[in-house]
mmCIF file of N, CA and C in Angstrom:
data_model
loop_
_atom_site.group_PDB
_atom_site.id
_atom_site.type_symbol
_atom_site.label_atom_id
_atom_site.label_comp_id
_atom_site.label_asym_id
_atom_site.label_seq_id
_atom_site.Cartn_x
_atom_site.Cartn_y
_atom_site.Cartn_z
ATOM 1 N N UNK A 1 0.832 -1.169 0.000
ATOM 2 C CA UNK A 1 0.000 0.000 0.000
ATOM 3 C C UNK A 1 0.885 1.243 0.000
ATOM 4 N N UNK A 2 0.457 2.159 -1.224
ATOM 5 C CA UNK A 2 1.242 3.303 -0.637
ATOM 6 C C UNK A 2 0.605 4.518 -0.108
ATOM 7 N N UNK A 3 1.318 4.976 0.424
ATOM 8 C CA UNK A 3 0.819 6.273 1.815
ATOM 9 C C UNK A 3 1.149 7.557 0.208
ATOM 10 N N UNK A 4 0.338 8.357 0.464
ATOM 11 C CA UNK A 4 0.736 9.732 0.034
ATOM 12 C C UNK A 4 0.774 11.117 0.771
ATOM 13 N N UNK A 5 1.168 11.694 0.608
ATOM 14 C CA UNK A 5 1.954 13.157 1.376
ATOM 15 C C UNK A 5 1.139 14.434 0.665
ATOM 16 N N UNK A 6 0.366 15.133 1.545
ATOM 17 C CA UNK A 6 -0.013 15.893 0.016
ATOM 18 C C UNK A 6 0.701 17.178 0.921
ATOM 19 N N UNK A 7 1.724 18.127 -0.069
ATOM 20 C CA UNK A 7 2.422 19.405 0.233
ATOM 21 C C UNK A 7 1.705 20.512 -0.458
ATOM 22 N N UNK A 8 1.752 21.483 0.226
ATOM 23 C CA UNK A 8 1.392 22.711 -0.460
ATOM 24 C C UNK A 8 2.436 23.261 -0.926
ATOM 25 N N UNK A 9 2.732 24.356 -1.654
ATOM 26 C CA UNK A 9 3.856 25.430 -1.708
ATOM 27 C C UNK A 9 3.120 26.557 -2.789
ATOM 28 N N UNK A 10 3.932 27.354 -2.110
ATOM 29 C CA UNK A 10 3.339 28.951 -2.425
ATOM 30 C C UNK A 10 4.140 29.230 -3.686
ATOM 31 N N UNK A 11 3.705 29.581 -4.897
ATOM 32 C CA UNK A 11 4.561 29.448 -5.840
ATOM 33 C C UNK A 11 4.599 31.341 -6.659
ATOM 34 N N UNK A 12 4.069 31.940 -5.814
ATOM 35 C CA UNK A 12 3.801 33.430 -6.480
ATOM 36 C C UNK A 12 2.775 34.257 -5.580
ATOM 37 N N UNK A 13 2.549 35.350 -5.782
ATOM 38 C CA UNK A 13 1.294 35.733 -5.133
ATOM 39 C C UNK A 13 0.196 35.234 -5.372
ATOM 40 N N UNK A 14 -0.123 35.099 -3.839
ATOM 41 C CA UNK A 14 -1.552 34.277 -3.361
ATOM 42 C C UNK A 14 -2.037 32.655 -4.278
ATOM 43 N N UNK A 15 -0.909 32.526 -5.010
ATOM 44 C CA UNK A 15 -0.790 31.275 -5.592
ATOM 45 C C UNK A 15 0.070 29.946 -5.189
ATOM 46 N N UNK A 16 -0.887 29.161 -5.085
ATOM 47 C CA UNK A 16 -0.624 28.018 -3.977
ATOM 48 C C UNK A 16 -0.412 26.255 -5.040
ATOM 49 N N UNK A 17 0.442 25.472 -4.941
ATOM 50 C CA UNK A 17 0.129 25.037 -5.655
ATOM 51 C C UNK A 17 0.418 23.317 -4.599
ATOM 52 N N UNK A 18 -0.565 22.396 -5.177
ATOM 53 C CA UNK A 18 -0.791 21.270 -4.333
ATOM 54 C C UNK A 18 0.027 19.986 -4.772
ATOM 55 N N UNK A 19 1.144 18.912 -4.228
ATOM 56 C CA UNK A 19 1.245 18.261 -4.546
ATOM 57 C C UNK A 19 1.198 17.127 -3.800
ATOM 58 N N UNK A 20 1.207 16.001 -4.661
ATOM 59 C CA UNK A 20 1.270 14.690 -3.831
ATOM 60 C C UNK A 20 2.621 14.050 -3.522
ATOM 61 N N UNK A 21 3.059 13.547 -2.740
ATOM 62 C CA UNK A 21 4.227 12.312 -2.421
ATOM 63 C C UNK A 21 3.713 11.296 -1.981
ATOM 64 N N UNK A 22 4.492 9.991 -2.244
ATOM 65 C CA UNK A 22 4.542 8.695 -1.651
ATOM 66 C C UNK A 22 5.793 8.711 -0.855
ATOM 67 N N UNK A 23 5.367 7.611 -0.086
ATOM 68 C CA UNK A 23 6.554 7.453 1.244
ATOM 69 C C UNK A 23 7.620 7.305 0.711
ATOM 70 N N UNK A 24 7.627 6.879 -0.499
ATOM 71 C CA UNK A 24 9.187 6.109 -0.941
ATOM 72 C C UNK A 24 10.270 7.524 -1.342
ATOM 73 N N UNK A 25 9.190 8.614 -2.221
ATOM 74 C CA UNK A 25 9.633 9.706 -2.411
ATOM 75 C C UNK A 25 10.201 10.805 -1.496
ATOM 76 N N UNK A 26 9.301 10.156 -0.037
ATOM 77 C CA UNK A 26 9.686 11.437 0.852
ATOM 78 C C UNK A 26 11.094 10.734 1.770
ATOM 79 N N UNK A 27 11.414 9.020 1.430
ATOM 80 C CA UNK A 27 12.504 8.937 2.268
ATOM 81 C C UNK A 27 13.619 9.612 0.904
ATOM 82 N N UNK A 28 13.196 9.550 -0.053
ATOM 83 C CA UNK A 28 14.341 9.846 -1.257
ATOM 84 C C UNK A 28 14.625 11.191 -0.561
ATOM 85 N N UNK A 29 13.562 11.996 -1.129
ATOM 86 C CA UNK A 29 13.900 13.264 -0.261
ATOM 87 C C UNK A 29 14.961 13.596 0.821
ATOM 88 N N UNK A 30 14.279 12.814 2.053
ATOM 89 C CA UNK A 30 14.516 13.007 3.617
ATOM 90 C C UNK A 30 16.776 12.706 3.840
ATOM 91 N N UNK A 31 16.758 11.652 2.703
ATOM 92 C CA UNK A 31 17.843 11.320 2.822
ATOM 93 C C UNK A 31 19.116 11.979 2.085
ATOM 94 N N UNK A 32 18.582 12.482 0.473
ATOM 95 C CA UNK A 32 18.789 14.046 0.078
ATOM 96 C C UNK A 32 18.884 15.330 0.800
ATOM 97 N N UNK A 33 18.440 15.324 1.547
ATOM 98 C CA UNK A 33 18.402 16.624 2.592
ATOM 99 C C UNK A 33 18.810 16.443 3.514
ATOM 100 N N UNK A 34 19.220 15.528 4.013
ATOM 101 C CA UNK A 34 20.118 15.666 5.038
ATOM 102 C C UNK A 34 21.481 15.376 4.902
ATOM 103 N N UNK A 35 21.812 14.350 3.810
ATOM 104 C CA UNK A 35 23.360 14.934 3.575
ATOM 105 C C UNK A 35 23.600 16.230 2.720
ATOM 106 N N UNK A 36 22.230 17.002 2.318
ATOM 107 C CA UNK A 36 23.175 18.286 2.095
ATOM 108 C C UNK A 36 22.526 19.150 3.056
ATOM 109 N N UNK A 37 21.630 19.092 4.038
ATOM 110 C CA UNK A 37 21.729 19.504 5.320
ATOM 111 C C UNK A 37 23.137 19.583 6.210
ATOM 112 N N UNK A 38 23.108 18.734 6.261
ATOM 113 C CA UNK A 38 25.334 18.733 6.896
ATOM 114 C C UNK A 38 25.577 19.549 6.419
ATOM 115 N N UNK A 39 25.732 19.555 4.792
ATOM 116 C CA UNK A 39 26.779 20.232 3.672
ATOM 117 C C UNK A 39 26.452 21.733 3.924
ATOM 118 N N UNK A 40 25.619 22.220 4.585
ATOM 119 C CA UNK A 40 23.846 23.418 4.183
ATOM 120 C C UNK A 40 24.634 23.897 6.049
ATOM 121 N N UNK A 41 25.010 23.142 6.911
ATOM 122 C CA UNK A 41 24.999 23.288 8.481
ATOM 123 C C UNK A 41 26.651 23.494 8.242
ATOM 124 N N UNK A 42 27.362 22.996 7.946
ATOM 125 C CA UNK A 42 28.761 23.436 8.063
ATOM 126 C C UNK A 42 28.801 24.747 7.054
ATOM 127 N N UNK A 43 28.393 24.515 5.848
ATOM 128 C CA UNK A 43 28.866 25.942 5.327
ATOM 129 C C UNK A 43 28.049 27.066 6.116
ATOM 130 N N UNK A 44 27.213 26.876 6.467
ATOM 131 C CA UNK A 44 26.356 27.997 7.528
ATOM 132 C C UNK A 44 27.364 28.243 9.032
ATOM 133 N N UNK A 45 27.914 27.055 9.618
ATOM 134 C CA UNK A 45 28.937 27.368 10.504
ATOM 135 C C UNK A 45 30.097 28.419 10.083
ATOM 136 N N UNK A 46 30.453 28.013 8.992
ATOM 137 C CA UNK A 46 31.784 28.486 8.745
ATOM 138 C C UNK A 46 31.324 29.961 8.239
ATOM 139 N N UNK A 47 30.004 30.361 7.669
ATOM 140 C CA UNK A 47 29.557 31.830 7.635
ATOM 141 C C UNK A 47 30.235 32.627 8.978
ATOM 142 N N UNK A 48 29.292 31.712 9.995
ATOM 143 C CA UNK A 48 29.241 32.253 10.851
ATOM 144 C C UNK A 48 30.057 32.751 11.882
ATOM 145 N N UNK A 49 31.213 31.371 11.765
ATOM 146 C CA UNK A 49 32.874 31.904 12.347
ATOM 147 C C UNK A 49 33.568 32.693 11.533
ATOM 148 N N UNK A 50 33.123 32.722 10.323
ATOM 149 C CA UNK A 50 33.860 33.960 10.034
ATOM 150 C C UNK A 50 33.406 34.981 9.857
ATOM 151 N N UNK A 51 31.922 35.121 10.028
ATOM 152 C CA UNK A 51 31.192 36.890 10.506
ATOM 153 C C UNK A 51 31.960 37.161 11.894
ATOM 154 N N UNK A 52 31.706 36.134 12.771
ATOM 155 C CA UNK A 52 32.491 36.249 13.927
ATOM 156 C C UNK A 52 33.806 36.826 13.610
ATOM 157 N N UNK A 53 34.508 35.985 13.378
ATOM 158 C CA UNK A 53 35.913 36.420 12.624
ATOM 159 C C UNK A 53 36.094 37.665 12.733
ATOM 160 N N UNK A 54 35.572 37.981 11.674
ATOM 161 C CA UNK A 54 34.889 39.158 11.205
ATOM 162 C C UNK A 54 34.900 40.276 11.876
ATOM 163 N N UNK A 55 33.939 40.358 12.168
ATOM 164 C CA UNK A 55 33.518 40.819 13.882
ATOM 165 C C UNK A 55 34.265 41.537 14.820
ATOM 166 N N UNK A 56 34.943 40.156 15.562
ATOM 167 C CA UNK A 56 36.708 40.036 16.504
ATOM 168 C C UNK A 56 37.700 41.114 15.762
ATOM 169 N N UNK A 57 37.223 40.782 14.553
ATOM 170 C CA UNK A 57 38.854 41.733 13.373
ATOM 171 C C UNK A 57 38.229 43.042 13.868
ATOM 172 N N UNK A 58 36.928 43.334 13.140
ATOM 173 C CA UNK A 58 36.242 44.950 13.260
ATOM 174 C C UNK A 58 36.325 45.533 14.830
ATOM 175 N N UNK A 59 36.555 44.479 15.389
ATOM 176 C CA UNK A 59 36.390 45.358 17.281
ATOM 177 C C UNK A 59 37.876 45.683 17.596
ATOM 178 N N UNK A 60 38.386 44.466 17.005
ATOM 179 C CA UNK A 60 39.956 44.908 17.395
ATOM 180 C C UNK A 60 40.501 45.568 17.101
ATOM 181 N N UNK A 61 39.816 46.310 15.737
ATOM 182 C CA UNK A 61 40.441 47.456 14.632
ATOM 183 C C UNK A 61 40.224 48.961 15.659
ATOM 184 N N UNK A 62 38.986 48.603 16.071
ATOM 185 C CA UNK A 62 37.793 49.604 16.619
ATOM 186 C C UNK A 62 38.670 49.915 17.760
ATOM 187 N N UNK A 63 39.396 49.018 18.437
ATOM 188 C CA UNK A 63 39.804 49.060 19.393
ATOM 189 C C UNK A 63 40.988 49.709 19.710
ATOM 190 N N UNK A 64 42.182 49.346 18.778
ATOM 191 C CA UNK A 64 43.044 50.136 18.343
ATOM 192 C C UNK A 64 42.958 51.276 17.583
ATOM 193 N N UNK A 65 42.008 51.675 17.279
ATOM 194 C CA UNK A 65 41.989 52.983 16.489
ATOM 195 C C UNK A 65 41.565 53.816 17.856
ATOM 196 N N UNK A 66 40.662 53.580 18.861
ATOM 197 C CA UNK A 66 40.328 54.251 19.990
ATOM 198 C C UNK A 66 41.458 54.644 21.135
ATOM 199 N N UNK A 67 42.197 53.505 20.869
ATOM 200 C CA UNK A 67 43.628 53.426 22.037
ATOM 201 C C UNK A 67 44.485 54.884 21.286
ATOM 202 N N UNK A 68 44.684 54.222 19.959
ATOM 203 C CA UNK A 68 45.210 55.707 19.175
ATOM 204 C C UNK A 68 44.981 56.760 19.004
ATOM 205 N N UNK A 69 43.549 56.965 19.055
ATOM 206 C CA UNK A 69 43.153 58.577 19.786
ATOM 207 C C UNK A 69 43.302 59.201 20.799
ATOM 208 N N UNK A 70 43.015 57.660 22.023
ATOM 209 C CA UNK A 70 43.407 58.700 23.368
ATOM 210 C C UNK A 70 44.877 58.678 23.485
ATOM 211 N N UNK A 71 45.795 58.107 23.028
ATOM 212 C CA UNK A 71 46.918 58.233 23.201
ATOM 213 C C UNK A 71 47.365 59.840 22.632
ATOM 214 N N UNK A 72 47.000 59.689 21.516
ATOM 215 C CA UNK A 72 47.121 61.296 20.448
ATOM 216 C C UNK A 72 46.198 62.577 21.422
ATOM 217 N N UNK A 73 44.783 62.596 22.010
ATOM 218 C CA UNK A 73 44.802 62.858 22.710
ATOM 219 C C UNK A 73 45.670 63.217 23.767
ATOM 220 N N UNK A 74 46.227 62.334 24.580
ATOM 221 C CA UNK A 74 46.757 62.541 25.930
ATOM 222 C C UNK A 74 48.338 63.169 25.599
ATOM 223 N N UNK A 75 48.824 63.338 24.534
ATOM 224 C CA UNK A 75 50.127 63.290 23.912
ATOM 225 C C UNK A 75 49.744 65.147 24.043
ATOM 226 N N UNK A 76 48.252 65.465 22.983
ATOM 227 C CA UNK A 76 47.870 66.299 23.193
ATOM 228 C C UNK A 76 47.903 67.287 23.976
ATOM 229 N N UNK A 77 47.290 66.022 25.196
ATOM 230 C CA UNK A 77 46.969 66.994 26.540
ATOM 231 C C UNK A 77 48.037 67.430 27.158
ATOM 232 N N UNK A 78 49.417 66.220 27.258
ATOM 233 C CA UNK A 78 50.822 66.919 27.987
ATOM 234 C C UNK A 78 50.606 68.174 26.816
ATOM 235 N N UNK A 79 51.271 67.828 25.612
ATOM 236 C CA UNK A 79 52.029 69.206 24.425
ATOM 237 C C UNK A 79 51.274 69.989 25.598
ATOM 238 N N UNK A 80 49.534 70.578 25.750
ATOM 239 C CA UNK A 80 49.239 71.589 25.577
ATOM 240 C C UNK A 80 49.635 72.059 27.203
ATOM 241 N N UNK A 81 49.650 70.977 28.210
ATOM 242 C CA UNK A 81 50.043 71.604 29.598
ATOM 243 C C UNK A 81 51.523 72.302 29.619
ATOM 244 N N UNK A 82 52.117 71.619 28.623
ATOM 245 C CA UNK A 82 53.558 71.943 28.681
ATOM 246 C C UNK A 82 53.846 73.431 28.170
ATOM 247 N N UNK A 83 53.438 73.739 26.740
ATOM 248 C CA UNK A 83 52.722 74.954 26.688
ATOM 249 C C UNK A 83 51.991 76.093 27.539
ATOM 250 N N UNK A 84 51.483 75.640 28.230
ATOM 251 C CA UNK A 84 50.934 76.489 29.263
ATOM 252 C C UNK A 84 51.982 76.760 30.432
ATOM 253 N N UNK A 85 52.495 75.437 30.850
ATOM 254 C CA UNK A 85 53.095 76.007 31.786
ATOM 255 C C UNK A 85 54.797 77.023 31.261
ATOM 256 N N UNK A 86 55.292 76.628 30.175
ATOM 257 C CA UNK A 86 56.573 77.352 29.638
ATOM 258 C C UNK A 86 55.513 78.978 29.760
ATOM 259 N N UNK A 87 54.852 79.118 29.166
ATOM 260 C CA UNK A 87 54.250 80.738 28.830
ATOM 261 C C UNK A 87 53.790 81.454 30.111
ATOM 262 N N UNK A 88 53.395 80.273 30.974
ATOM 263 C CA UNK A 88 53.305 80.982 32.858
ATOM 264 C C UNK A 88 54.311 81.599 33.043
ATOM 265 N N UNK A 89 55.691 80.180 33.118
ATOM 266 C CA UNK A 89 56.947 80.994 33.513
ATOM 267 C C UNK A 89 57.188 82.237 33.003
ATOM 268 N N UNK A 90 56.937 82.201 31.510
ATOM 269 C CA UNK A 90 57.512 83.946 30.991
ATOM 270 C C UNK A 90 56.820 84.429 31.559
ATOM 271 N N UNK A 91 55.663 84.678 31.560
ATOM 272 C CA UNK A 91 55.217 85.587 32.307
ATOM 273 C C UNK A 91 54.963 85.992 33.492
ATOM 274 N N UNK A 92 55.369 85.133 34.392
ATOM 275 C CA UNK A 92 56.151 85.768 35.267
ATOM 276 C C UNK A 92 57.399 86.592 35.241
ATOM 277 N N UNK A 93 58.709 85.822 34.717
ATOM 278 C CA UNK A 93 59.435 86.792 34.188
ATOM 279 C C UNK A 93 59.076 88.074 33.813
ATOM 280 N N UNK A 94 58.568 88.270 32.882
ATOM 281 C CA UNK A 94 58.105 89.410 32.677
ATOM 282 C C UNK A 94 57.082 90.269 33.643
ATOM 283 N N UNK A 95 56.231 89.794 34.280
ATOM 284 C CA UNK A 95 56.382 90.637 35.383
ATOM 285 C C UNK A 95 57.286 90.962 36.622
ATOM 286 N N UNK A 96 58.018 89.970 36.872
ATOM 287 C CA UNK A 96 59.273 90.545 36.991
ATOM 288 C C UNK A 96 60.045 91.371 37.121
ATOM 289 N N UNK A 97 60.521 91.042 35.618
ATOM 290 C CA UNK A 97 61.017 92.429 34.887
ATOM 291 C C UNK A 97 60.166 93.756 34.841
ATOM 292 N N UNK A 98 59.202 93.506 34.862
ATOM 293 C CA UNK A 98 58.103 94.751 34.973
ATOM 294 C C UNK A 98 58.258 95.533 36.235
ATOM 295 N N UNK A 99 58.400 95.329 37.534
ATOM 296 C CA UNK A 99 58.450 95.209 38.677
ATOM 297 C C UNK A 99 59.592 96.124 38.818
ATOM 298 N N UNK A 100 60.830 95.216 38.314
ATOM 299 C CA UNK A 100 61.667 95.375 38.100
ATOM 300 C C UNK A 100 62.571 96.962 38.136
ATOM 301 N N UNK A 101 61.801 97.298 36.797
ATOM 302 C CA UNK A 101 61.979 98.330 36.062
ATOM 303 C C UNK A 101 60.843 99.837 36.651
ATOM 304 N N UNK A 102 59.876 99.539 37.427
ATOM 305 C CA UNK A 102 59.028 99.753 37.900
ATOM 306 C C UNK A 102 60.094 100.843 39.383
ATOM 307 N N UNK A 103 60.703 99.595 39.987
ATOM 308 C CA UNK A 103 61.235 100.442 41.059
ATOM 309 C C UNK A 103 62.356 100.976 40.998
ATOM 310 N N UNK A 104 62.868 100.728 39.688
ATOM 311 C CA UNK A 104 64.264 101.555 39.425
ATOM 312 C C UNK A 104 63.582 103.145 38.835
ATOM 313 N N UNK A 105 62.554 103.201 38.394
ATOM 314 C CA UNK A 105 61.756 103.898 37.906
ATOM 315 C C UNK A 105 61.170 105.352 39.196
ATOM 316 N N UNK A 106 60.895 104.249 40.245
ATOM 317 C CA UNK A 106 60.439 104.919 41.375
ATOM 318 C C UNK A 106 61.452 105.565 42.100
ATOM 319 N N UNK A 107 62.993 104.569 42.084
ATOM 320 C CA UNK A 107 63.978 105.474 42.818
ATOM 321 C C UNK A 107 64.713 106.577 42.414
ATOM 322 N N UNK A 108 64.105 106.734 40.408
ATOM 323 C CA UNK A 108 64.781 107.609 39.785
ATOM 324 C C UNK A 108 64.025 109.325 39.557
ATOM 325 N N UNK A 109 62.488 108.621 40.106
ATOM 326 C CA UNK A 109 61.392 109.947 40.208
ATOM 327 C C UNK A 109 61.735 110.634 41.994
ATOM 328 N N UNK A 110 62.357 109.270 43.020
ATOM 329 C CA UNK A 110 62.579 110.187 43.950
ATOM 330 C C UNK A 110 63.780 110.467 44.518
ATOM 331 N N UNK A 111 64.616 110.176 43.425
ATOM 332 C CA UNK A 111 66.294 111.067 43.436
ATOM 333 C C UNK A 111 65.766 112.321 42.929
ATOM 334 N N UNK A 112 65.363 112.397 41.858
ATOM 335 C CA UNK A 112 64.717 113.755 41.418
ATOM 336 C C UNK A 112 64.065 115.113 42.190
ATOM 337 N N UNK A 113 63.052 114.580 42.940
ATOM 338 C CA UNK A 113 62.635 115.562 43.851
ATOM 339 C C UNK A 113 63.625 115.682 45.021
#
């Protein structure tokens, strides 16, 4: 006796189309599809370790490009303290010298009188 299978499949819009199988067809099938099921499951693995891959590469890139900013940053941040503080010193100096010149200034207005 044979058994039949009846499948649908959607073959277009709202178009459906009906077929029959026998058992013998659906082990043909069943056994078709699963050795390229394996074949269908490893190449889908290996997508997937290497989106991963992938992935690991893009974060690590991500990662080092971020380290390299704050480094450039912080390289930054000394240059600009260092800067600041050299232009303090002058200017102190220069007031200083301002000072300086200030009371030689004062002892020369009161030699005068």
């Amino acid at each position: 006796m044979l058994t039949y299978i009846k499948a649908s499949v959607n073959i277009g819009k709202a178009k459906t189309m009906s077929v029959n199988f026998n058992e013998s067809f659906k082990a043909l099938v069943r056994e078709v599809f699963q050795d390229k099921s394996q074949g269908v499951i490893h190449i889908l693995d290996e997508v997937v370790s290497n989106k991963a891959s992938e992935d690991i590469h893009n974060i690590n890139n991500l990662k080092q490009e971020a380290i390299k900013d704050i480094r450039s940053n912080i390289a930054t941040n000394d240059f600009v303290r260092a800067e600041i503080a050299e232009l303090k010193a002058e200017l102190k100096q220069d007031i200083a010298d301002l000072r300086s010149e200030l009371k030689q200034d004062i002892v020369k207005v009161r030699n005068e009188m």
